[in-house]
Amino acid sequence: MTRAQVRRRLALEWWRHLGVALAPLFILNLLFGADQQTGLLTMPLFIAGLAAMFVSLPLFSAYKRALVATEKALDTADEHDAWLNLARVRRPGLLGASLPAWIAALAVFAGLEAIPLILLAISSIVQLYLYRIPPQLG
């Protein structure tokens, strides 16, 4: 598999994961968000969504180390293994970055307002954006 094919596959995986991260929030909000009244769990769920952003910190550090290792392995015999390791390390990071949006999807049932839902979704999008493969790596 060539480097361009690996990059394309990782880019498609990123787009798929972005859809998986945001789809539950949009679908649940569309189906159940209109008639919800504000409940007691709205603030704790919003705070949990904000705290979930910090789950991604150690995962992102591991991803950065894998990126550096992949860059060093370019045009060597270890390049294939470095790409595999990068993909392996990136998956948990993508899941951790998706947590705020998934918590926001649960908060729809508690009646969380639109602005906090949007903020949690945007925080997931920003974190997921950090896990894109940089153009310098190719």
Short mmCIF file of N, CA and C in Angstrom, two decimals:
data_model
loop_
_atom_site.label_atom_id
_atom_site.label_comp_id
_atom_site.label_asym_id
_atom_site.label_seq_id
_atom_site.Cartn_x
_atom_site.Cartn_y
_atom_site.Cartn_z
N MET A 1 0.85 -1.17 0.00
CA MET A 1 0.00 0.00 0.00
C MET A 1 0.90 1.24 0.00
N THR A 2 0.61 2.18 -0.86
CA THR A 2 1.44 3.38 -0.95
C THR A 2 1.08 4.37 0.16
N ARG A 3 1.94 5.35 0.32
CA ARG A 3 1.72 6.36 1.35
C ARG A 3 0.44 7.15 1.08
N ALA A 4 0.17 7.45 -0.17
CA ALA A 4 -1.05 8.19 -0.50
C ALA A 4 -2.29 7.38 -0.18
N GLN A 5 -2.25 6.09 -0.41
CA GLN A 5 -3.40 5.24 -0.09
C GLN A 5 -3.62 5.17 1.42
N VAL A 6 -2.54 5.09 2.17
CA VAL A 6 -2.66 5.05 3.63
C VAL A 6 -3.25 6.36 4.14
N ARG A 7 -2.76 7.47 3.61
CA ARG A 7 -3.28 8.78 4.03
C ARG A 7 -4.76 8.91 3.67
N ARG A 8 -5.14 8.43 2.49
CA ARG A 8 -6.55 8.50 2.08
C ARG A 8 -7.42 7.64 2.99
N ARG A 9 -6.93 6.47 3.33
CA ARG A 9 -7.69 5.57 4.21
C ARG A 9 -7.85 6.19 5.60
N LEU A 10 -6.78 6.80 6.12
CA LEU A 10 -6.87 7.44 7.43
C LEU A 10 -7.79 8.66 7.37
N ALA A 11 -7.79 9.38 6.25
CA ALA A 11 -8.69 10.53 6.12
C ALA A 11 -10.15 10.07 6.07
N LEU A 12 -10.42 8.99 5.36
CA LEU A 12 -11.78 8.46 5.32
C LEU A 12 -12.22 7.97 6.69
N GLU A 13 -11.31 7.35 7.41
CA GLU A 13 -11.63 6.90 8.77
C GLU A 13 -11.97 8.10 9.65
N TRP A 14 -11.25 9.20 9.48
CA TRP A 14 -11.53 10.40 10.26
C TRP A 14 -12.93 10.93 9.95
N TRP A 15 -13.28 11.02 8.67
CA TRP A 15 -14.60 11.51 8.30
C TRP A 15 -15.71 10.59 8.83
N ARG A 16 -15.46 9.28 8.75
CA ARG A 16 -16.45 8.33 9.29
C ARG A 16 -16.64 8.54 10.79
N HIS A 17 -15.52 8.74 11.48
CA HIS A 17 -15.62 8.91 12.92
C HIS A 17 -16.29 10.23 13.28
N LEU A 18 -16.07 11.26 12.48
CA LEU A 18 -16.78 12.53 12.71
C LEU A 18 -18.29 12.32 12.60
N GLY A 19 -18.71 11.55 11.61
CA GLY A 19 -20.13 11.25 11.47
C GLY A 19 -20.66 10.42 12.63
N VAL A 20 -19.89 9.45 13.07
CA VAL A 20 -20.31 8.61 14.20
C VAL A 20 -20.36 9.43 15.49
N ALA A 21 -19.50 10.41 15.61
CA ALA A 21 -19.50 11.24 16.81
C ALA A 21 -20.69 12.18 16.86
N LEU A 22 -21.07 12.75 15.72
CA LEU A 22 -22.11 13.78 15.72
C LEU A 22 -23.50 13.26 15.38
N ALA A 23 -23.60 12.14 14.70
CA ALA A 23 -24.91 11.62 14.28
C ALA A 23 -25.85 11.36 15.45
N PRO A 24 -25.41 10.74 16.55
CA PRO A 24 -26.37 10.51 17.65
C PRO A 24 -26.95 11.81 18.21
N LEU A 25 -26.11 12.85 18.30
CA LEU A 25 -26.60 14.12 18.82
C LEU A 25 -27.66 14.71 17.90
N PHE A 26 -27.39 14.73 16.60
CA PHE A 26 -28.36 15.31 15.67
C PHE A 26 -29.65 14.48 15.59
N ILE A 27 -29.51 13.18 15.56
CA ILE A 27 -30.70 12.33 15.44
C ILE A 27 -31.55 12.40 16.70
N LEU A 28 -30.91 12.28 17.87
CA LEU A 28 -31.68 12.33 19.11
C LEU A 28 -32.31 13.70 19.32
N ASN A 29 -31.59 14.75 18.96
CA ASN A 29 -32.15 16.09 19.10
C ASN A 29 -33.32 16.29 18.15
N LEU A 30 -33.22 15.74 16.96
CA LEU A 30 -34.31 15.86 15.99
C LEU A 30 -35.55 15.09 16.44
N LEU A 31 -35.32 13.90 16.99
CA LEU A 31 -36.45 13.06 17.38
C LEU A 31 -37.06 13.43 18.72
N PHE A 32 -36.21 13.76 19.70
CA PHE A 32 -36.70 13.93 21.07
C PHE A 32 -36.47 15.31 21.66
N GLY A 33 -35.80 16.20 20.96
CA GLY A 33 -35.41 17.47 21.56
C GLY A 33 -36.49 18.53 21.59
N ALA A 34 -37.52 18.41 20.81
CA ALA A 34 -38.50 19.49 20.70
C ALA A 34 -39.36 19.63 21.94
N ASP A 35 -39.78 18.55 22.54
CA ASP A 35 -40.73 18.63 23.64
C ASP A 35 -40.11 18.42 25.01
N GLN A 36 -38.79 18.49 25.10
CA GLN A 36 -38.12 18.25 26.38
C GLN A 36 -38.17 19.51 27.24
N GLN A 37 -38.40 19.30 28.52
CA GLN A 37 -38.33 20.40 29.48
C GLN A 37 -37.03 20.25 30.25
N THR A 38 -36.51 21.37 30.69
CA THR A 38 -35.25 21.37 31.42
C THR A 38 -35.38 20.55 32.69
N GLY A 39 -34.47 19.61 32.87
CA GLY A 39 -34.51 18.74 34.03
C GLY A 39 -33.38 19.04 35.01
N LEU A 40 -33.32 18.23 36.04
CA LEU A 40 -32.30 18.42 37.06
C LEU A 40 -30.90 18.01 36.60
N LEU A 41 -30.83 17.17 35.59
CA LEU A 41 -29.53 16.65 35.16
C LEU A 41 -28.86 17.49 34.07
N THR A 42 -29.47 18.59 33.68
CA THR A 42 -28.88 19.34 32.57
C THR A 42 -27.51 19.90 32.92
N MET A 43 -27.38 20.55 34.06
CA MET A 43 -26.09 21.14 34.43
C MET A 43 -25.04 20.06 34.71
N PRO A 44 -25.34 18.99 35.46
CA PRO A 44 -24.33 17.95 35.65
C PRO A 44 -23.90 17.30 34.34
N LEU A 45 -24.82 17.11 33.40
CA LEU A 45 -24.44 16.52 32.12
C LEU A 45 -23.58 17.47 31.30
N PHE A 46 -23.88 18.76 31.36
CA PHE A 46 -23.05 19.74 30.64
C PHE A 46 -21.65 19.78 31.24
N ILE A 47 -21.56 19.76 32.55
CA ILE A 47 -20.24 19.75 33.21
C ILE A 47 -19.50 18.46 32.89
N ALA A 48 -20.21 17.35 32.85
CA ALA A 48 -19.56 16.08 32.47
C ALA A 48 -19.06 16.14 31.04
N GLY A 49 -19.81 16.79 30.15
CA GLY A 49 -19.35 16.95 28.77
C GLY A 49 -18.11 17.81 28.69
N LEU A 50 -18.06 18.87 29.49
CA LEU A 50 -16.86 19.70 29.52
C LEU A 50 -15.68 18.95 30.10
N ALA A 51 -15.92 18.18 31.16
CA ALA A 51 -14.83 17.41 31.77
C ALA A 51 -14.34 16.31 30.84
N ALA A 52 -15.22 15.83 29.98
CA ALA A 52 -14.82 14.76 29.04
C ALA A 52 -13.79 15.25 28.03
N MET A 53 -13.69 16.57 27.86
CA MET A 53 -12.66 17.09 26.96
C MET A 53 -11.27 16.75 27.45
N PHE A 54 -11.10 16.60 28.75
CA PHE A 54 -9.78 16.34 29.31
C PHE A 54 -9.37 14.87 29.18
N VAL A 55 -10.30 14.02 28.82
CA VAL A 55 -9.97 12.61 28.58
C VAL A 55 -9.00 12.49 27.41
N SER A 56 -9.14 13.40 26.47
CA SER A 56 -8.36 13.33 25.25
C SER A 56 -6.90 13.78 25.43
N LEU A 57 -6.57 14.44 26.53
CA LEU A 57 -5.21 14.96 26.70
C LEU A 57 -4.12 13.88 26.67
N PRO A 58 -4.19 12.85 27.50
CA PRO A 58 -3.13 11.84 27.41
C PRO A 58 -3.16 11.05 26.10
N LEU A 59 -4.35 10.89 25.55
CA LEU A 59 -4.46 10.20 24.27
C LEU A 59 -3.84 11.01 23.15
N PHE A 60 -3.98 12.34 23.21
CA PHE A 60 -3.38 13.18 22.20
C PHE A 60 -1.86 13.20 22.31
N SER A 61 -1.35 13.11 23.52
CA SER A 61 0.11 13.05 23.70
C SER A 61 0.68 11.80 23.04
N ALA A 62 -0.01 10.68 23.21
CA ALA A 62 0.44 9.44 22.56
C ALA A 62 0.34 9.56 21.05
N TYR A 63 -0.69 10.23 20.56
CA TYR A 63 -0.84 10.43 19.11
C TYR A 63 0.28 11.30 18.56
N LYS A 64 0.65 12.36 19.29
CA LYS A 64 1.75 13.22 18.84
C LYS A 64 3.06 12.44 18.76
N ARG A 65 3.30 11.60 19.75
CA ARG A 65 4.53 10.78 19.72
C ARG A 65 4.51 9.83 18.54
N ALA A 66 3.35 9.26 18.24
CA ALA A 66 3.24 8.36 17.08
C ALA A 66 3.42 9.12 15.77
N LEU A 67 2.94 10.37 15.72
CA LEU A 67 3.16 11.19 14.53
C LEU A 67 4.64 11.45 14.29
N VAL A 68 5.35 11.79 15.36
CA VAL A 68 6.79 12.05 15.24
C VAL A 68 7.52 10.78 14.81
N ALA A 69 7.14 9.66 15.39
CA ALA A 69 7.77 8.39 15.01
C ALA A 69 7.48 8.04 13.56
N THR A 70 6.28 8.32 13.10
CA THR A 70 5.94 8.05 11.70
C THR A 70 6.73 8.94 10.77
N GLU A 71 6.88 10.21 11.15
CA GLU A 71 7.66 11.12 10.32
C GLU A 71 9.11 10.68 10.22
N LYS A 72 9.66 10.19 11.31
CA LYS A 72 11.04 9.71 11.30
C LYS A 72 11.19 8.44 10.48
N ALA A 73 10.12 7.66 10.40
CA ALA A 73 10.20 6.38 9.70
C ALA A 73 9.89 6.49 8.21
N LEU A 74 9.53 7.68 7.73
CA LEU A 74 9.23 7.83 6.31
C LEU A 74 10.45 7.46 5.47
N ASP A 75 10.21 6.77 4.38
CA ASP A 75 11.25 6.33 3.43
C ASP A 75 12.26 5.39 4.07
N THR A 76 11.83 4.64 5.08
CA THR A 76 12.67 3.60 5.66
C THR A 76 11.90 2.28 5.61
N ALA A 77 12.56 1.24 6.06
CA ALA A 77 11.90 -0.07 6.07
C ALA A 77 10.79 -0.16 7.12
N ASP A 78 10.84 0.71 8.12
CA ASP A 78 9.86 0.67 9.20
C ASP A 78 8.63 1.54 8.92
N GLU A 79 8.50 2.09 7.73
CA GLU A 79 7.40 3.01 7.45
C GLU A 79 6.03 2.34 7.59
N HIS A 80 5.89 1.13 7.08
CA HIS A 80 4.60 0.43 7.15
C HIS A 80 4.17 0.22 8.60
N ASP A 81 5.10 -0.24 9.43
CA ASP A 81 4.78 -0.46 10.84
C ASP A 81 4.45 0.86 11.55
N ALA A 82 5.13 1.94 11.16
CA ALA A 82 4.86 3.24 11.78
C ALA A 82 3.46 3.73 11.43
N TRP A 83 3.02 3.53 10.19
CA TRP A 83 1.66 3.91 9.81
C TRP A 83 0.63 3.09 10.57
N LEU A 84 0.90 1.79 10.72
CA LEU A 84 -0.02 0.94 11.48
C LEU A 84 -0.10 1.37 12.93
N ASN A 85 1.04 1.71 13.52
CA ASN A 85 1.07 2.16 14.90
C ASN A 85 0.33 3.49 15.04
N LEU A 86 0.50 4.38 14.07
CA LEU A 86 -0.21 5.66 14.11
C LEU A 86 -1.72 5.46 14.08
N ALA A 87 -2.19 4.57 13.22
CA ALA A 87 -3.63 4.29 13.15
C ALA A 87 -4.12 3.64 14.44
N ARG A 88 -3.30 2.77 15.02
CA ARG A 88 -3.69 2.09 16.26
C ARG A 88 -3.78 3.08 17.42
N VAL A 89 -2.85 4.03 17.48
CA VAL A 89 -2.83 5.00 18.57
C VAL A 89 -3.92 6.06 18.38
N ARG A 90 -4.28 6.34 17.15
CA ARG A 90 -5.26 7.38 16.87
C ARG A 90 -6.68 6.97 17.22
N ARG A 91 -7.01 5.69 17.11
CA ARG A 91 -8.39 5.25 17.36
C ARG A 91 -8.90 5.60 18.76
N PRO A 92 -8.15 5.28 19.83
CA PRO A 92 -8.66 5.69 21.16
C PRO A 92 -8.76 7.20 21.31
N GLY A 93 -7.86 7.93 20.66
CA GLY A 93 -7.94 9.38 20.71
C GLY A 93 -9.20 9.91 20.06
N LEU A 94 -9.57 9.31 18.94
CA LEU A 94 -10.81 9.71 18.27
C LEU A 94 -12.02 9.42 19.15
N LEU A 95 -11.99 8.29 19.83
CA LEU A 95 -13.11 7.96 20.74
C LEU A 95 -13.17 8.95 21.91
N GLY A 96 -12.00 9.28 22.47
CA GLY A 96 -11.97 10.24 23.56
C GLY A 96 -12.43 11.62 23.13
N ALA A 97 -12.08 12.00 21.91
CA ALA A 97 -12.51 13.31 21.40
C ALA A 97 -14.00 13.34 21.13
N SER A 98 -14.62 12.21 20.93
CA SER A 98 -16.05 12.15 20.65
C SER A 98 -16.92 12.18 21.90
N LEU A 99 -16.33 12.00 23.05
CA LEU A 99 -17.12 11.92 24.29
C LEU A 99 -18.00 13.14 24.55
N PRO A 100 -17.53 14.39 24.38
CA PRO A 100 -18.44 15.51 24.64
C PRO A 100 -19.71 15.48 23.78
N ALA A 101 -19.59 15.11 22.53
CA ALA A 101 -20.77 15.05 21.66
C ALA A 101 -21.69 13.92 22.10
N TRP A 102 -21.13 12.80 22.51
CA TRP A 102 -21.97 11.69 22.96
C TRP A 102 -22.66 12.01 24.27
N ILE A 103 -21.99 12.72 25.16
CA ILE A 103 -22.64 13.14 26.41
C ILE A 103 -23.74 14.16 26.09
N ALA A 104 -23.49 15.01 25.11
CA ALA A 104 -24.53 15.96 24.69
C ALA A 104 -25.74 15.21 24.14
N ALA A 105 -25.50 14.12 23.44
CA ALA A 105 -26.62 13.33 22.93
C ALA A 105 -27.46 12.76 24.08
N LEU A 106 -26.80 12.32 25.13
CA LEU A 106 -27.54 11.86 26.31
C LEU A 106 -28.26 13.00 27.00
N ALA A 107 -27.65 14.19 26.97
CA ALA A 107 -28.24 15.34 27.65
C ALA A 107 -29.50 15.84 26.95
N VAL A 108 -29.73 15.41 25.73
CA VAL A 108 -30.98 15.78 25.04
C VAL A 108 -32.16 15.27 25.84
N PHE A 109 -32.04 14.08 26.40
CA PHE A 109 -33.14 13.51 27.19
C PHE A 109 -33.37 14.26 28.49
N ALA A 110 -32.33 14.95 28.98
CA ALA A 110 -32.49 15.75 30.20
C ALA A 110 -33.00 17.15 29.90
N GLY A 111 -33.11 17.50 28.61
CA GLY A 111 -33.63 18.81 28.24
C GLY A 111 -32.58 19.89 28.14
N LEU A 112 -31.34 19.53 27.87
CA LEU A 112 -30.28 20.54 27.73
C LEU A 112 -30.60 21.45 26.55
N GLU A 113 -30.41 22.73 26.74
CA GLU A 113 -30.74 23.73 25.73
C GLU A 113 -29.82 23.61 24.51
N ALA A 114 -30.17 24.31 23.44
CA ALA A 114 -29.46 24.20 22.17
C ALA A 114 -28.03 24.74 22.25
N ILE A 115 -27.82 25.86 22.93
CA ILE A 115 -26.49 26.46 22.97
C ILE A 115 -25.48 25.54 23.65
N PRO A 116 -25.77 24.97 24.82
CA PRO A 116 -24.81 24.02 25.40
C PRO A 116 -24.59 22.78 24.53
N LEU A 117 -25.64 22.32 23.86
CA LEU A 117 -25.48 21.18 22.96
C LEU A 117 -24.52 21.52 21.82
N ILE A 118 -24.68 22.72 21.27
CA ILE A 118 -23.81 23.15 20.18
C ILE A 118 -22.38 23.30 20.68
N LEU A 119 -22.20 23.84 21.89
CA LEU A 119 -20.85 24.00 22.43
C LEU A 119 -20.16 22.65 22.62
N LEU A 120 -20.89 21.66 23.11
CA LEU A 120 -20.29 20.34 23.28
C LEU A 120 -19.98 19.70 21.94
N ALA A 121 -20.85 19.89 20.96
CA ALA A 121 -20.58 19.35 19.63
C ALA A 121 -19.36 20.02 19.01
N ILE A 122 -19.24 21.33 19.16
CA ILE A 122 -18.09 22.05 18.62
C ILE A 122 -16.81 21.62 19.31
N SER A 123 -16.88 21.37 20.61
CA SER A 123 -15.66 20.92 21.31
C SER A 123 -15.21 19.56 20.78
N SER A 124 -16.15 18.69 20.46
CA SER A 124 -15.77 17.41 19.87
C SER A 124 -15.18 17.60 18.47
N ILE A 125 -15.78 18.50 17.69
CA ILE A 125 -15.26 18.74 16.34
C ILE A 125 -13.84 19.28 16.40
N VAL A 126 -13.59 20.21 17.31
CA VAL A 126 -12.24 20.78 17.43
C VAL A 126 -11.25 19.71 17.86
N GLN A 127 -11.63 18.90 18.82
CA GLN A 127 -10.72 17.84 19.26
C GLN A 127 -10.49 16.82 18.16
N LEU A 128 -11.53 16.47 17.44
CA LEU A 128 -11.36 15.53 16.33
C LEU A 128 -10.47 16.13 15.25
N TYR A 129 -10.56 17.42 15.03
CA TYR A 129 -9.72 18.07 14.03
C TYR A 129 -8.23 17.93 14.36
N LEU A 130 -7.91 17.88 15.65
CA LEU A 130 -6.51 17.69 16.05
C LEU A 130 -5.96 16.34 15.63
N TYR A 131 -6.84 15.38 15.39
CA TYR A 131 -6.41 14.03 15.03
C TYR A 131 -6.33 13.81 13.52
N ARG A 132 -6.45 14.87 12.73
CA ARG A 132 -6.26 14.73 11.29
C ARG A 132 -4.78 14.53 11.00
N ILE A 133 -4.48 13.85 9.91
CA ILE A 133 -3.10 13.62 9.52
C ILE A 133 -2.57 14.92 8.90
N PRO A 134 -1.47 15.46 9.42
CA PRO A 134 -0.96 16.74 8.88
C PRO A 134 -0.40 16.55 7.47
N PRO A 135 -0.47 17.59 6.65
CA PRO A 135 0.02 17.48 5.26
C PRO A 135 1.53 17.24 5.18
N GLN A 136 2.27 17.60 6.22
CA GLN A 136 3.71 17.40 6.20
C GLN A 136 4.08 15.93 6.23
N LEU A 137 3.14 15.11 6.61
CA LEU A 137 3.40 13.67 6.75
C LEU A 137 3.00 12.94 5.48
N GLY A 138 3.56 13.36 4.38
CA GLY A 138 3.19 12.66 3.18
C GLY A 138 3.96 13.19 2.01
#
